[in-house]
Coordinates of C-alpha atoms and ligand atoms in Angstrom, one line a residue:
M17 CA -43.5 2.2 11.5
S18 CA -46.2 -0.4 12.1
T19 CA -45.7 -4.0 10.9
K20 CA -46.7 -4.6 7.3
Y21 CA -48.0 -7.9 6.1
I22 CA -47.4 -9.4 2.7
F23 CA -49.4 -12.4 1.7
V24 CA -48.2 -14.6 -1.1
T25 CA -50.6 -17.0 -2.8
G26 CA -50.0 -19.3 -5.7
G27 CA -52.2 -20.2 -8.7
V28 CA -52.5 -22.6 -11.6
T29 CA -50.2 -25.3 -10.3
S30 CA -47.8 -26.1 -7.4
S31 CA -44.0 -26.1 -7.8
L32 CA -43.8 -22.6 -9.1
G33 CA -41.1 -21.7 -6.6
K34 CA -43.2 -19.7 -4.2
G35 CA -40.8 -20.4 -1.3
I36 CA -37.8 -19.1 -3.3
I37 CA -39.8 -15.9 -4.3
C38 CA -40.7 -15.3 -0.7
A39 CA -37.1 -15.9 0.4
S40 CA -35.7 -13.7 -2.3
L41 CA -38.1 -10.8 -1.6
G42 CA -37.2 -11.2 2.1
R43 CA -33.5 -11.1 1.2
L44 CA -34.0 -7.9 -0.8
L45 CA -35.9 -6.2 2.0
V46 CA -33.3 -7.3 4.6
A47 CA -30.6 -5.9 2.3
R48 CA -32.4 -2.6 2.4
G49 CA -32.2 -2.5 6.2
L50 CA -35.6 -3.8 7.1
N51 CA -36.4 -6.3 9.8
V52 CA -38.3 -9.2 8.1
T53 CA -39.6 -12.6 8.9
V54 CA -41.2 -15.2 6.6
Q55 CA -44.0 -17.6 7.6
K56 CA -45.5 -20.6 5.8
L57 CA -49.1 -21.7 6.2
D58 CA -49.6 -25.3 5.1
P59 CA -53.2 -26.4 4.3
Y60 CA -52.7 -30.1 5.2
I61 CA -54.1 -32.0 8.2
N62 CA -50.9 -33.3 9.7
V63 CA -50.1 -31.2 12.8
D64 CA -46.5 -30.9 11.4
P65 CA -44.6 -32.6 8.7
G66 CA -42.5 -34.6 11.2
T67 CA -44.5 -37.8 10.7
M68 CA -44.5 -37.5 6.9
N69 CA -42.3 -39.7 4.7
P70 CA -39.6 -37.7 2.9
Y71 CA -40.9 -39.0 -0.4
E72 CA -44.2 -37.3 0.4
H73 CA -42.9 -34.1 1.6
G74 CA -39.2 -33.7 1.2
E75 CA -36.9 -32.7 4.1
V76 CA -38.3 -32.0 7.5
Y77 CA -36.6 -28.8 8.5
V78 CA -36.0 -28.4 12.3
T79 CA -35.9 -24.9 13.9
E80 CA -33.9 -23.9 16.9
D81 CA -36.9 -24.3 19.2
G82 CA -37.3 -27.9 18.0
A83 CA -40.3 -27.4 15.6
E84 CA -40.5 -29.9 12.7
T85 CA -41.4 -27.7 9.8
D86 CA -41.7 -27.3 6.0
L87 CA -38.5 -27.2 4.0
D88 CA -39.3 -23.7 2.8
L89 CA -38.3 -22.5 6.3
G90 CA -34.8 -23.6 5.4
H91 CA -34.9 -21.3 2.4
Y92 CA -36.1 -18.4 4.6
E93 CA -33.2 -19.0 7.1
R94 CA -30.6 -19.4 4.4
F95 CA -31.7 -16.4 2.4
L96 CA -32.5 -13.9 5.1
D97 CA -29.9 -15.1 7.7
I98 CA -32.7 -15.2 10.3
K99 CA -33.8 -17.8 12.8
T100 CA -37.4 -19.1 12.4
S101 CA -39.5 -20.9 15.0
Q102 CA -42.7 -22.9 15.4
E103 CA -44.7 -19.8 14.8
N104 CA -43.2 -19.5 11.3
N105 CA -45.0 -22.7 10.1
V106 CA -48.6 -23.4 10.8
T107 CA -50.7 -26.2 9.4
T108 CA -54.4 -26.8 9.2
G109 CA -53.9 -29.8 11.5
R110 CA -52.4 -27.5 14.1
V111 CA -55.1 -24.9 13.7
Y112 CA -57.9 -27.5 14.2
N113 CA -56.0 -29.2 17.0
D114 CA -55.8 -25.9 18.9
V115 CA -59.4 -24.9 18.2
I116 CA -60.7 -28.3 19.3
S117 CA -58.6 -28.2 22.5
K118 CA -60.0 -24.8 23.3
E119 CA -63.5 -26.1 22.6
R120 CA -62.9 -29.0 25.0
Q121 CA -61.8 -26.4 27.6
G122 CA -65.0 -24.5 27.2
A123 CA -63.3 -21.5 25.8
Y124 CA -66.0 -20.8 23.2
L125 CA -68.6 -20.2 25.9
G126 CA -71.3 -22.4 24.5
K127 CA -71.0 -21.1 20.9
T128 CA -71.2 -23.4 17.9
V129 CA -67.6 -23.7 16.7
Q130 CA -67.3 -23.1 13.0
V131 CA -64.7 -22.6 10.2
I132 CA -65.8 -19.0 10.1
P133 CA -65.1 -17.3 12.5
H134 CA -63.2 -19.7 14.7
I135 CA -60.8 -21.4 12.3
T136 CA -60.2 -18.2 10.4
D137 CA -59.7 -16.3 13.7
E138 CA -57.1 -18.9 14.8
I139 CA -55.3 -18.5 11.4
K140 CA -55.3 -14.7 11.7
S141 CA -53.9 -14.8 15.2
H142 CA -51.0 -17.0 14.1
I143 CA -50.1 -14.4 11.5
V144 CA -50.5 -11.4 13.8
D145 CA -48.8 -13.1 16.8
L146 CA -45.8 -13.7 14.6
G147 CA -45.8 -10.0 13.6
E148 CA -46.0 -8.9 17.2
S149 CA -43.4 -11.4 18.5
G150 CA -40.5 -9.3 17.3
D151 CA -39.7 -5.8 16.1
Y152 CA -40.7 -6.6 12.5
D153 CA -41.1 -4.1 9.8
V154 CA -42.5 -6.8 7.4
V155 CA -44.0 -10.3 7.8
I156 CA -44.2 -12.2 4.6
T157 CA -46.8 -15.0 4.8
E158 CA -46.6 -17.7 2.2
I159 CA -49.9 -19.6 1.8
G160 CA -49.1 -23.2 0.7
G161 CA -51.2 -25.0 -1.9
T162 CA -52.9 -23.5 -4.9
V163 CA -55.7 -21.0 -5.1
G164 CA -59.0 -22.8 -5.8
D165 CA -58.2 -25.9 -3.7
I166 CA -60.8 -26.6 -1.1
E167 CA -58.3 -26.7 1.7
S168 CA -56.9 -23.3 0.9
L169 CA -60.2 -21.5 1.3
P170 CA -60.1 -20.7 5.1
Y171 CA -56.6 -19.2 4.6
I172 CA -57.7 -17.0 1.8
E173 CA -60.7 -15.9 3.9
A174 CA -58.4 -15.2 6.9
V175 CA -56.2 -13.1 4.7
R176 CA -59.1 -11.2 3.3
Q177 CA -60.3 -10.4 6.8
L178 CA -56.9 -9.5 8.0
R179 CA -56.5 -6.9 5.3
Y180 CA -59.5 -5.2 6.7
D181 CA -58.5 -5.7 10.4
V182 CA -55.0 -4.3 10.2
G183 CA -55.8 -1.7 7.5
R184 CA -55.5 -2.3 3.8
S185 CA -52.5 0.1 3.5
N186 CA -50.6 -2.1 5.9
T187 CA -51.0 -5.2 3.7
L188 CA -50.0 -6.4 0.2
S189 CA -51.2 -9.3 -1.8
I190 CA -48.8 -11.0 -4.2
H191 CA -50.0 -13.7 -6.5
L192 CA -47.6 -16.1 -8.1
T193 CA -48.9 -17.8 -11.3
L194 CA -47.8 -19.6 -14.4
V195 CA -47.5 -18.2 -17.9
P196 CA -47.0 -21.3 -20.0
Y197 CA -45.5 -21.4 -23.5
L198 CA -47.4 -23.3 -26.2
S199 CA -44.8 -24.4 -28.6
A200 CA -47.2 -25.3 -31.4
A201 CA -48.7 -21.8 -31.2
R202 CA -45.3 -20.3 -30.4
E203 CA -47.0 -18.2 -27.8
L204 CA -47.0 -17.4 -24.1
K205 CA -50.5 -17.8 -22.7
T206 CA -52.0 -15.5 -20.1
K207 CA -55.4 -17.3 -19.7
P208 CA -54.4 -19.6 -16.8
T209 CA -53.2 -16.4 -14.9
Q210 CA -56.4 -14.6 -15.7
H211 CA -58.4 -17.6 -14.4
S212 CA -56.3 -17.9 -11.3
V213 CA -56.7 -14.2 -10.5
K214 CA -60.4 -14.6 -11.1
T215 CA -60.7 -17.4 -8.6
L216 CA -58.7 -15.5 -6.0
S217 CA -60.9 -12.4 -6.6
E218 CA -64.1 -14.5 -6.2
S219 CA -62.8 -15.2 -2.6
G220 CA -62.5 -11.5 -2.1
L221 CA -58.7 -11.2 -2.4
Q222 CA -57.3 -9.0 -5.2
P223 CA -53.6 -9.3 -6.1
D224 CA -51.5 -6.1 -5.9
I225 CA -48.6 -7.6 -7.6
I226 CA -48.4 -10.6 -10.0
V227 CA -45.3 -12.7 -10.2
A228 CA -45.5 -14.6 -13.5
R229 CA -43.4 -17.7 -13.7
S230 CA -42.4 -18.3 -17.3
E231 CA -39.8 -20.1 -19.3
Y232 CA -39.5 -17.1 -21.7
E233 CA -39.2 -13.4 -21.3
L234 CA -42.5 -11.6 -21.0
D235 CA -42.8 -8.9 -23.7
D236 CA -44.7 -5.7 -23.4
T237 CA -47.8 -7.2 -25.0
I238 CA -48.0 -10.0 -22.5
R239 CA -47.3 -7.7 -19.6
N240 CA -50.0 -5.3 -20.7
K241 CA -52.4 -8.1 -21.2
I242 CA -51.8 -9.5 -17.6
A243 CA -52.0 -6.0 -16.2
Q244 CA -55.2 -5.2 -17.9
F245 CA -57.1 -8.4 -17.4
C246 CA -55.9 -8.9 -13.8
N247 CA -56.4 -5.3 -12.6
V248 CA -52.8 -4.4 -11.7
E249 CA -50.5 -1.8 -13.1
Y250 CA -47.9 -2.5 -15.8
D251 CA -45.1 -2.3 -13.2
D252 CA -46.8 -4.7 -11.0
V253 CA -46.3 -7.6 -13.4
I254 CA -43.1 -9.2 -12.4
A255 CA -41.5 -11.9 -14.5
S256 CA -39.9 -14.9 -12.8
L257 CA -37.8 -16.9 -15.2
D258 CA -35.9 -20.1 -14.6
A259 CA -32.6 -19.4 -12.8
E260 CA -29.2 -21.2 -13.1
S261 CA -29.1 -21.1 -9.3
I262 CA -31.8 -20.2 -6.7
Y263 CA -29.3 -17.8 -5.2
Q264 CA -29.6 -15.6 -8.3
V265 CA -33.3 -15.1 -7.9
P266 CA -32.9 -12.1 -5.5
F267 CA -31.0 -10.3 -8.3
M268 CA -33.6 -11.3 -10.9
M269 CA -36.4 -10.0 -8.7
Q270 CA -34.5 -6.8 -8.1
D271 CA -34.1 -6.3 -11.9
E272 CA -37.8 -6.8 -12.3
G273 CA -38.4 -4.2 -9.5
L274 CA -40.3 -6.5 -7.1
D275 CA -38.7 -4.9 -3.9
K276 CA -39.1 -1.4 -5.3
R277 CA -42.8 -1.9 -5.9
V278 CA -43.3 -3.5 -2.5
I279 CA -41.6 -0.6 -0.8
E280 CA -43.6 2.0 -2.8
K281 CA -46.9 0.3 -2.2
L282 CA -46.4 -0.3 1.5
K283 CA -44.7 3.1 2.0
L284 CA -41.8 1.5 3.8
E285 CA -38.9 3.6 4.8
A286 CA -36.0 1.7 3.3
G287 CA -32.5 2.4 2.0
D288 CA -30.9 1.0 -1.1
A289 CA -30.2 -2.7 -1.2
D290 CA -26.7 -3.7 -0.1
L291 CA -26.1 -7.0 -1.8
E292 CA -22.3 -6.9 -2.1
R293 CA -21.8 -10.1 0.0
W294 CA -24.6 -11.9 -1.7
K295 CA -23.1 -10.9 -5.1
G296 CA -19.7 -12.3 -3.9
F297 CA -21.3 -15.5 -3.0
V298 CA -23.2 -15.9 -6.3
E299 CA -20.1 -15.1 -8.3
A300 CA -18.2 -17.7 -6.2
I301 CA -20.7 -20.5 -6.9
R302 CA -21.0 -19.6 -10.6
N303 CA -17.2 -19.3 -11.2
P304 CA -15.4 -22.1 -9.2
S305 CA -11.9 -23.1 -10.2
T306 CA -12.3 -26.8 -9.5
E307 CA -15.0 -29.4 -9.3
I308 CA -15.1 -32.5 -7.1
T309 CA -17.6 -35.3 -6.6
I310 CA -19.0 -36.2 -3.2
A311 CA -21.1 -39.3 -2.7
L312 CA -24.4 -38.7 -0.8
V313 CA -25.6 -42.1 0.5
G314 CA -29.2 -42.2 1.7
K315 CA -32.4 -44.1 1.1
Y316 CA -34.5 -41.3 -0.3
V317 CA -32.0 -40.2 -2.9
E318 CA -34.5 -40.4 -5.8
H319 CA -36.1 -37.4 -4.2
H320 CA -33.4 -34.7 -3.9
D321 CA -35.7 -32.5 -1.8
A322 CA -35.4 -35.0 1.0
Y323 CA -31.8 -33.8 1.5
K324 CA -32.4 -30.1 0.7
S325 CA -30.4 -28.5 3.6
I326 CA -27.5 -30.9 3.1
V327 CA -27.3 -30.0 -0.6
E328 CA -27.4 -26.3 0.1
A329 CA -24.8 -26.6 2.9
L330 CA -22.5 -28.3 0.5
I331 CA -23.0 -25.4 -2.0
H332 CA -22.1 -23.0 0.8
G333 CA -19.1 -25.0 1.7
G334 CA -18.0 -25.2 -1.9
A335 CA -18.2 -21.4 -2.3
V336 CA -15.8 -20.9 0.6
N337 CA -13.4 -23.4 -1.0
D338 CA -13.7 -22.1 -4.6
C339 CA -15.0 -25.4 -5.8
E340 CA -18.1 -26.9 -7.2
V341 CA -19.4 -29.9 -5.4
N342 CA -21.1 -32.4 -7.6
I343 CA -23.2 -34.9 -5.8
R344 CA -23.2 -38.6 -6.7
W345 CA -26.6 -39.8 -5.3
L346 CA -26.2 -43.3 -4.0
Q347 CA -29.2 -45.4 -3.0
S348 CA -28.1 -47.1 0.2
D349 CA -30.4 -50.1 -0.6
D350 CA -28.3 -50.8 -3.7
L351 CA -24.9 -50.6 -2.1
T352 CA -23.2 -53.8 -1.0
K353 CA -19.7 -54.9 0.1
E354 CA -19.3 -56.3 -3.4
N355 CA -20.1 -53.2 -5.4
I356 CA -18.8 -50.5 -3.0
V357 CA -15.5 -50.1 -4.7
E358 CA -16.9 -49.3 -8.1
N359 CA -19.3 -46.8 -6.5
L360 CA -16.9 -45.0 -4.2
E361 CA -13.3 -45.4 -5.6
D362 CA -13.4 -42.1 -7.6
V363 CA -15.3 -39.9 -5.2
S364 CA -13.5 -37.3 -3.1
G365 CA -15.7 -37.5 0.0
V366 CA -18.6 -39.6 1.4
L367 CA -21.5 -38.2 3.2
V368 CA -23.9 -40.7 4.9
A369 CA -27.2 -39.0 5.4
P370 CA -29.7 -39.0 8.3
G371 CA -32.6 -41.4 8.2
F372 CA -35.0 -43.7 10.0
G373 CA -35.5 -47.4 10.0
G374 CA -33.5 -50.4 8.9
R375 CA -33.8 -50.2 5.1
G376 CA -30.5 -49.6 3.5
I377 CA -28.4 -49.8 6.6
D378 CA -26.0 -52.4 5.2
G379 CA -25.2 -50.1 2.3
K380 CA -24.5 -47.2 4.7
L381 CA -22.3 -49.5 6.8
A382 CA -20.4 -50.6 3.6
A383 CA -19.9 -46.9 2.7
A384 CA -18.6 -46.0 6.2
N385 CA -16.3 -49.0 6.1
Y386 CA -14.9 -48.2 2.7
A387 CA -14.3 -44.5 3.6
R388 CA -12.6 -45.5 6.9
E389 CA -10.3 -48.1 5.3
N390 CA -9.4 -46.0 2.3
G391 CA -8.8 -42.6 3.9
I392 CA -11.6 -40.9 2.0
P393 CA -13.1 -37.9 3.9
Y394 CA -16.3 -39.1 5.6
F395 CA -19.1 -37.0 7.1
G396 CA -21.8 -39.0 9.0
I397 CA -24.8 -37.0 10.0
C398 CA -27.1 -38.4 12.7
L399 CA -27.9 -41.9 11.3
G400 CA -24.7 -41.5 9.3
M401 CA -22.8 -41.0 12.5
Q402 CA -24.6 -44.0 14.1
C403 CA -23.6 -46.1 11.1
A404 CA -20.0 -45.1 11.5
V405 CA -20.1 -46.2 15.1
I406 CA -21.7 -49.5 14.4
E407 CA -19.2 -50.2 11.6
F408 CA -16.3 -49.4 13.9
A409 CA -17.8 -51.5 16.8
R410 CA -18.2 -54.5 14.4
N411 CA -15.0 -54.4 12.4
V412 CA -12.5 -52.7 14.7
C413 CA -13.8 -53.6 18.2
G414 CA -14.7 -57.1 17.0
W415 CA -18.3 -56.9 18.2
E416 CA -19.6 -58.6 15.1
T417 CA -23.2 -58.3 16.1
A418 CA -23.1 -54.7 17.3
N419 CA -26.1 -52.7 16.1
S420 CA -28.6 -50.0 16.9
T421 CA -31.6 -51.2 18.8
E422 CA -33.6 -49.3 16.2
F423 CA -32.7 -52.2 13.8
D424 CA -32.2 -55.1 16.2
E425 CA -33.9 -54.8 19.5
D426 CA -32.1 -57.8 21.0
S427 CA -28.6 -56.9 19.8
E428 CA -25.9 -58.4 22.0
Y429 CA -23.9 -55.1 21.6
P430 CA -26.4 -52.3 21.4
I431 CA -23.8 -49.7 20.7
I432 CA -26.6 -47.3 19.6
D433 CA -29.6 -47.4 21.9
L434 CA -32.7 -45.5 23.0
M435 CA -32.3 -43.0 25.8
P436 CA -34.1 -44.1 28.9
D437 CA -36.5 -41.1 28.6
Q438 CA -37.4 -42.3 25.1
K439 CA -38.3 -45.9 26.1
N440 CA -41.9 -45.3 27.1
I441 CA -42.8 -42.9 24.5
E442 CA -45.6 -44.2 22.2
E443 CA -46.7 -41.2 20.2
K444 CA -44.6 -40.6 17.1
G445 CA -45.3 -36.9 16.5
G446 CA -42.9 -34.3 18.0
T447 CA -41.5 -36.7 20.6
M448 CA -37.9 -37.0 19.4
R449 CA -34.9 -35.2 20.9
L450 CA -35.6 -32.0 18.9
G451 CA -34.0 -28.6 18.5
L452 CA -31.0 -26.8 19.8
Y453 CA -28.6 -28.4 22.4
D454 CA -25.2 -27.5 23.6
C455 CA -22.1 -29.4 22.5
K456 CA -18.8 -29.1 24.2
I457 CA -15.9 -29.9 21.9
K458 CA -12.4 -31.2 22.9
K459 CA -9.4 -29.2 21.8
D460 CA -6.9 -30.7 19.4
T461 CA -9.6 -32.2 17.2
K462 CA -10.6 -31.5 13.6
T463 CA -14.0 -30.4 14.8
Y464 CA -12.5 -27.8 17.2
E465 CA -10.3 -26.5 14.4
A466 CA -13.3 -26.2 12.1
Y467 CA -15.5 -24.3 14.6
G468 CA -12.7 -22.4 16.4
E469 CA -14.9 -22.7 19.5
E470 CA -15.3 -25.0 22.4
L471 CA -19.0 -24.6 23.0
V472 CA -21.4 -24.7 20.1
Q473 CA -25.1 -25.3 19.7
E474 CA -26.6 -27.4 17.0
R475 CA -30.1 -28.7 16.1
H476 CA -31.2 -32.3 16.8
R477 CA -33.8 -34.7 15.5
H478 CA -33.4 -38.3 16.7
R479 CA -34.3 -40.8 19.3
Y480 CA -31.2 -43.0 19.6
E481 CA -27.8 -42.2 21.0
V482 CA -24.3 -43.8 21.4
N483 CA -24.7 -46.2 24.3
N484 CA -22.9 -44.7 27.3
N485 CA -22.4 -48.2 28.9
L486 CA -20.6 -49.5 25.9
R487 CA -18.8 -46.5 24.5
Y488 CA -15.6 -47.3 26.5
K489 CA -14.8 -50.0 23.9
L490 CA -14.8 -47.5 21.0
V491 CA -12.3 -45.3 22.8
E492 CA -10.1 -48.3 23.8
D493 CA -9.9 -49.3 20.1
G494 CA -9.0 -45.8 18.8
M495 CA -12.2 -43.9 18.0
K496 CA -12.2 -40.4 19.5
L497 CA -15.3 -39.1 21.2
V498 CA -14.8 -35.4 20.8
G499 CA -18.1 -33.6 21.4
F500 CA -20.5 -34.1 24.3
N501 CA -23.7 -32.7 25.5
P502 CA -22.6 -31.3 28.9
E503 CA -25.9 -31.6 30.7
R504 CA -26.5 -35.3 29.9
D505 CA -23.0 -36.5 28.9
L506 CA -24.3 -37.7 25.5
V507 CA -21.9 -38.3 22.6
E508 CA -22.4 -35.6 20.0
I509 CA -19.3 -35.9 17.8
I510 CA -16.9 -38.7 16.9
E511 CA -13.6 -38.6 15.0
L512 CA -11.0 -41.1 13.8
P513 CA -7.5 -39.7 14.6
D514 CA -5.6 -41.8 12.0
H515 CA -7.7 -40.7 9.1
P516 CA -7.5 -37.6 6.9
W517 CA -11.1 -36.5 7.9
F518 CA -13.6 -38.8 9.5
V519 CA -16.3 -37.0 11.5
G520 CA -19.7 -38.1 12.7
V521 CA -22.2 -35.8 14.3
Q522 CA -25.3 -36.8 16.2
F523 CA -26.9 -33.4 15.4
H524 CA -27.9 -31.8 12.1
P525 CA -25.3 -29.2 11.1
E526 CA -27.0 -28.7 7.7
Y527 CA -29.9 -26.8 9.2
C528 CA -28.0 -23.7 10.3
S529 CA -25.8 -23.2 7.2
T530 CA -26.6 -19.9 5.5
V531 CA -25.1 -17.9 2.6
N532 CA -23.6 -15.4 5.0
N533 CA -22.7 -18.0 7.7
P534 CA -21.7 -21.3 6.0
Q535 CA -21.6 -24.1 8.5
P536 CA -18.0 -24.8 9.6
L537 CA -18.1 -28.6 9.4
F538 CA -19.4 -28.5 5.9
V539 CA -16.7 -26.0 4.9
D540 CA -14.1 -28.2 6.5
F541 CA -15.5 -31.4 4.9
V542 CA -15.4 -29.8 1.4
K543 CA -11.9 -28.6 2.1
A544 CA -10.7 -32.0 3.1
S545 CA -12.5 -33.6 0.1
L546 CA -10.8 -31.0 -2.2
K547 CA -7.5 -31.9 -0.8
H548 CA -8.2 -35.6 -1.2
A549 CA -9.2 -34.9 -4.8
K550 CA -6.1 -32.9 -5.6
D551 CA -3.8 -35.5 -3.9
N552 CA -5.4 -38.3 -5.9
D553 CA -5.9 -36.6 -9.3
L554 CA -9.7 -36.5 -8.9
A555 CA -10.2 -32.7 -9.0
E556 CA -11.3 -31.4 -12.4
P557 CA -10.3 -27.8 -13.3
I558 CA -13.2 -25.8 -14.6
K559 CA -12.8 -23.5 -17.6
R560 CA -16.1 -21.7 -18.2
E561 CA -16.9 -18.3 -19.3
K562 CA -16.9 -16.1 -16.2
V563 CA -20.3 -15.0 -14.9
V564 CA -20.4 -11.5 -13.5
I565 CA -23.4 -10.3 -11.6
N566 CA -24.1 -6.6 -12.3
Ligands
LIG616 N1 -33.0 -43.0 13.3 C1 -32.0 -42.4 14.1 C2 -32.5 -41.9 15.4 O1 -33.7 -41.8 15.6 C3 -31.3 -41.3 13.4 C4 -32.2 -40.1 13.1 C5 -31.7 -39.1 12.1 O2 -30.8 -39.5 11.3 N2 -32.2 -37.9 12.1 O3 -31.7 -41.7 16.4

């Protein structure tokens, strides 16, 4: 079977949930035994989102090969249980960068380099190269942005050409659009969809399937209208309604027949979907026995997307522990020694998030201090681990001015410091310690118990490390350094032995948590938080009507 290509475009507006639709379709096809990968093409000029502020862009998702990518790749990995790579996320910046480098090398043999054919060729080769990089039955390519935007045009043109290049029957075009409800008229409106399809068609790309995002059921009249005016069959109009949980969307798409239509149209040889495990997971997250509250301390908390993978990993960890994790979002800027008690006294766990720069550090230190002194489960991720180390160095080791050189270059006790190989790096993009590294874990530790393995690999995204010249003092005063990178003897994990659960990790465990493989530290952190909640009367039993997925 040759590789089939599915292109997913979006119309009318952004934020229709294209990423979740792609991930859900991917999940359904994987459940039918197909080998699938999902790719995101982003029409912005940044070479990757690594240099973007999380308020702009949400979380930067890091792949195993160390690419800094769009957060939709996190959905693809979590839903499909696959690994993605640099090739799964391509931006306009990267495409132009590569084309301009080739031009400087003389690769275009004296030609005038133009958007068509050179930029479009480069886009096409990114799609086909991904398809050929593995034994894929299907590549789903999500085109970021909205049809009609100037910056989307080269992508639409590349897709139009590719349908011709690889054969129309090997490709499918899915268009996601909005069907708004006008409450004054009490009507769903199809006109925006018609316009969006018209715009797409003007660029030479016809949709084969229309996924209509709507707040209300689409009745027959609406479906017929969309089918007739957008040139698709009745069964090719798929309704996408709001979901209680994103993890229910695969079932909703299955009910609407999305995977069935895709398989028929692409003539794929596929079995029935086996979604038993997925169903078990969705029922677990919809019917938990208990709920607990975990504080998430960070400086971008107004924008929940900035911590997407952490939130999802907590949901996965909650499912394993039969409990719902409510997040108390705490802005680290607002936390002080004076108000920390009122903010944290009734939470069952504290998670201090990754981050960059000095803003909000005092609040994070106050949170680490409170959790340490009061026996509240603490999970420090990357900067959250560095804060736990600084707090310990200051208040237990007595190095009052201990700091990270990220915030105080002249610190007397730079307990967190730049690695020598980072010191002369000037460029910001893609120059951190990125991607998968080994971590060797000491036995008789909470971390080892959680993983059940001595050697693990986790993804990284940081410049600073625990200072190897000063770390002896942490150990002398009772902090356990329990995980190390074997090649470079870098501290990867810290624990406090006389504490119910106090773990800091230099890496980002949240990136690899999936529905089928919840990340062990998140599972264990939720377990410890649930125990803390039960021991301290903080756990709330949940009595709701049971949700059953048919
Ligand atoms: N700013 C810190 C560093 O660069 C932590 C980074 C992070 O939390 N991802 O090391």
